Amino acid sequence: MSAMWRIAREEWRLWARSRVVLLAGLIIAVLIVVTSVLTALRVTAEAERRADRQASAEATFFAQPDRHPHRMVHYGHYAFRTPPPLAAFDPGVDAVTGQSIFLEGHRQNTAMFADTRAGADLGGCAALTPANIYQLLLPLLLIVIGHGVVLRERESGTLAVLLAQGQSGRAIAGGKALALAGIAGVFLLPLAGLALFTAARAEASQASAAAALVAGYGLYLAVWCALVLAVSLWVRQRSVALGLLVLIWLLVALIVPRVAINTASAMIDAPGKIESDLVMLSQQRKLGDGHNAADPAFDALQKQVLEQYEAQSVEELPINWRGVVAGYSEQKLTAMMNAFAEDRMRREASQSRIVTWFGLASPTLAIGAASRTLAGTDLATHHRFLRESEGLRFDFVQGLNDLHAKALTYADDAARSTDSAAEQRTRVNAASWRLLDAFRFAPDPAEVRAARALLPLMVLLGWLVVLGGAIGAGARRLRP
Amino acid sequence: MNALLREARFLAKDRGAVLWIVLALLLSAAATGFGIAEVREQRQTIAALLAEDAKDRANAISKHDAWGDAAYDAFHLTYAPPSDFAFAALGQRDTAPWLHRVRMLSLESQIHEADTANADFGLIGRFDFAFLAAAVAPLLLILLLHDLRAGERVAGRHDWLVASAGTPRRLWLPRAGVRFGGLALALLVPFWIGAAIEGAGFGAALAASALVVGSLAAWWAIIAVVGRRNASPPALLAALVGIWLMLALLIPAAARAGIEAAVPVPDGAEILMLQRDAVNDAWDKPKAATMTPFLARHPEWRALGTVEKPFEWKWYYAFQQVGDQQAEPIVTAYRQGRLARDRAAGWAALLSPAALTERGLERLAGTDTRAMIAYEDRVRAFHARLRAFHYPLFFRDPPYDPVVLDGLPRYDPAP
């Protein structure tokens, strides 16, 4: 143990004296600090802004004047996806998905106004977040610092001396691993600080997600340390080792993730909303139009409601038949829209699962998936937002349809387009708009997110085990 | 010529160099293949949707007996088909919508709908030729060329080689040139094949090739300057990777953050809220509150512009348009802000060969921000034609005749 410790300490001393290492480390450290602060400020401001917007959308809805309830169905409401606290580290899909969604009757709208649509386009790599730096740049730093960790000793002849002194290959490899792990550990500190900071400001459940995030990145950096060490053990020349590691980085960090996207897109066809809406529309026509209570599709419903109230015609009903139709068709339509929406989300989730399985070829993909999941900024969280806002939409629309059925008479409702007095009587008291529920979006609970992140984290662990084996084997056959 | 042949023979025996060049060839073939597959899928989607869209509209119109109802239910597909060069740079097509279905209602409530692909696609990005040429190829060139001199130094041949070659240029230029040419050909040949398959214009393919070779040449110059230093190959490689990181990643990212801070764009959600309130308040306001601003924009309907009943279609569609009119200032600011950011990004890209290449290829492919905004403009123009077609029907209100609707404007995707 003490031999390993001494070897590691020697390595650190050497790095501390190297201007290249210090400069590279300093640049990365500054980058981490600057992007962390900037991203945290931006995300916090954004979270506040969207929370304000959400509250003001509710206030505006409540403040609407007396109206026909169906007007309020079309007046609609907004749901905003407020970013969770850990989005300050990994904003994830927040920038590419719309942040707000307009909720109204008979329609499921898409989330609109993604940041990227108004962004300055400077190519595919032009987004720096703390998560990106950890995923892309830190491995590169470990490569530049560590590729010679064993080869340096070999090329300067000190490896032979070490071995001759009776140090086992395993002790040498262990010491070098410790040295690299020390560097990785130092660079984990800002992340740990950020995690502590967010955990302290958010509710307790965020703390476990933040801890898992730090552990996940620890695992990821450990994989890169192991890779660097394994290459340094197995390759005989420094220049070859560095070239090989840069190539691996290029493949793992830049190429495989994008190829995974291409593959997922080519393997699973996820129709866009317009495409699936068109298929749905042809089915919807068969259901009948909720605006037109005389539509033949409602005959069966009419028979049933007339029987229930023992009435001969819709005019005799104690409730407003038009409101009944509106509620009934909204329910039918929503069931169908949800079936299509679920199918779309299922396909997108399978695409993203394919991408996650590519983590077997790229630890960067695996940590990316785990990181977004734990931070609550992954695709599944966006889908949760879509589902929850749909629940909100359905509830207030049906609440209004219920008012439409019970608070006004059929005769007035039918005459309102031509008779101003009837039109006045169909206006419902504005106090009724309070039926709208408050909406504050929050991602899945931390345990659910942790469970979802388990697969990519296991993939990372698998990488570490395999590379650990390679290091063990390389250490055993270590010769000068 | 002899020097080039000699260097080509050397290159064939250099396993490392051959590996990088073969890798570039494979990556370029993959990027081109994926790009063509995606573009074809998008074209198929559009073709299928066009057929469905016509059927749906005919069905919607057939069920009505008033101009206003028919207009309410008749959707029209608008789309931006991928250009024949889009396979090389899919650009904004993963994050910006290129399909809409619009109808006679307020356009602002429809045009911002985002029918985009899986969010992970937009976040991670596709592996297309533009990314390969802009970000990956320079790194391959660095791996290929960084140790030309230093490698010979390590082998102890450097001074002897220089001395026997006469001038250093006769030695290093052919050697680097053969490697550079090999890499450029490995990148471009699959791309040319793809361009031929897709029928991309010769001019665009030529411009793209020039752009790729030009940016690689810039990287070559950087490598040559750094490679002169008397340092070990690993030190040179580390320095060059640092420069690559700076030029391909950090400068674009910093420029983007700076531009987005310096050039404000109004919050899009405000457009919608303003438009929604304008449209919905109209129900409760006197009819004149709608008709006055509408008739100010459309004086030709002044004679027929009085609304007597609590509900008339001409009034209904007039307040849809007035809703758009009220949102106009902020819509204009949103559009101008995006264009201003894109212009600034164009200048900033001069600092980064990677960003310059990617933007250049997106421009050629019609998948850049400007092209996506141009598509939005076409949708707006189409909506204006739609309104111009319907207003006489709403205001004069001739007897309903579905045959008239055969003359509905058709969306023309051509730029």
mmCIF file of C-alpha atoms in Angstrom, chain A residues 70 72-76 102-109 291 330 333 337 393 396-397 401:
data_model
loop_
_atom_site.group_PDB
_atom_site.id
_atom_site.type_symbol
_atom_site.label_atom_id
_atom_site.label_comp_id
_atom_site.label_asym_id
_atom_site.label_seq_id
_atom_site.Cartn_x
_atom_site.Cartn_y
_atom_site.Cartn_z
ATOM 1 C CA HIS A 70 -66.950 27.099 -24.328
ATOM 2 C CA MET A 72 -62.948 29.511 -21.989
ATOM 3 C CA VAL A 73 -62.304 26.079 -23.499
ATOM 4 C CA HIS A 74 -60.814 27.902 -26.475
ATOM 5 C CA TYR A 75 -59.295 30.685 -24.426
ATOM 6 C CA GLY A 76 -57.181 27.927 -22.998
ATOM 7 C CA PHE A 102 -50.808 25.969 -25.044
ATOM 8 C CA LEU A 103 -53.712 23.961 -23.647
ATOM 9 C CA GLU A 104 -57.144 24.235 -25.242
ATOM 10 C CA GLY A 105 -60.151 22.124 -26.064
ATOM 11 C CA HIS A 106 -60.123 19.480 -28.827
ATOM 12 C CA ARG A 107 -56.413 19.800 -29.461
ATOM 13 C CA GLN A 108 -53.100 18.661 -28.092
ATOM 14 C CA ASN A 109 -50.588 21.284 -29.108
ATOM 15 C CA HIS A 291 -69.319 21.560 -31.896
ATOM 16 C CA GLU A 330 -63.915 15.705 -25.658
ATOM 17 C CA LEU A 333 -61.322 12.531 -28.660
ATOM 18 C CA MET A 337 -55.323 11.684 -28.969
ATOM 19 C CA ARG A 393 -55.829 20.322 -20.062
ATOM 20 C CA PHE A 396 -60.144 22.081 -16.972
ATOM 21 C CA VAL A 397 -61.785 21.461 -20.333
ATOM 22 C CA ASN A 401 -67.931 21.308 -20.349
#
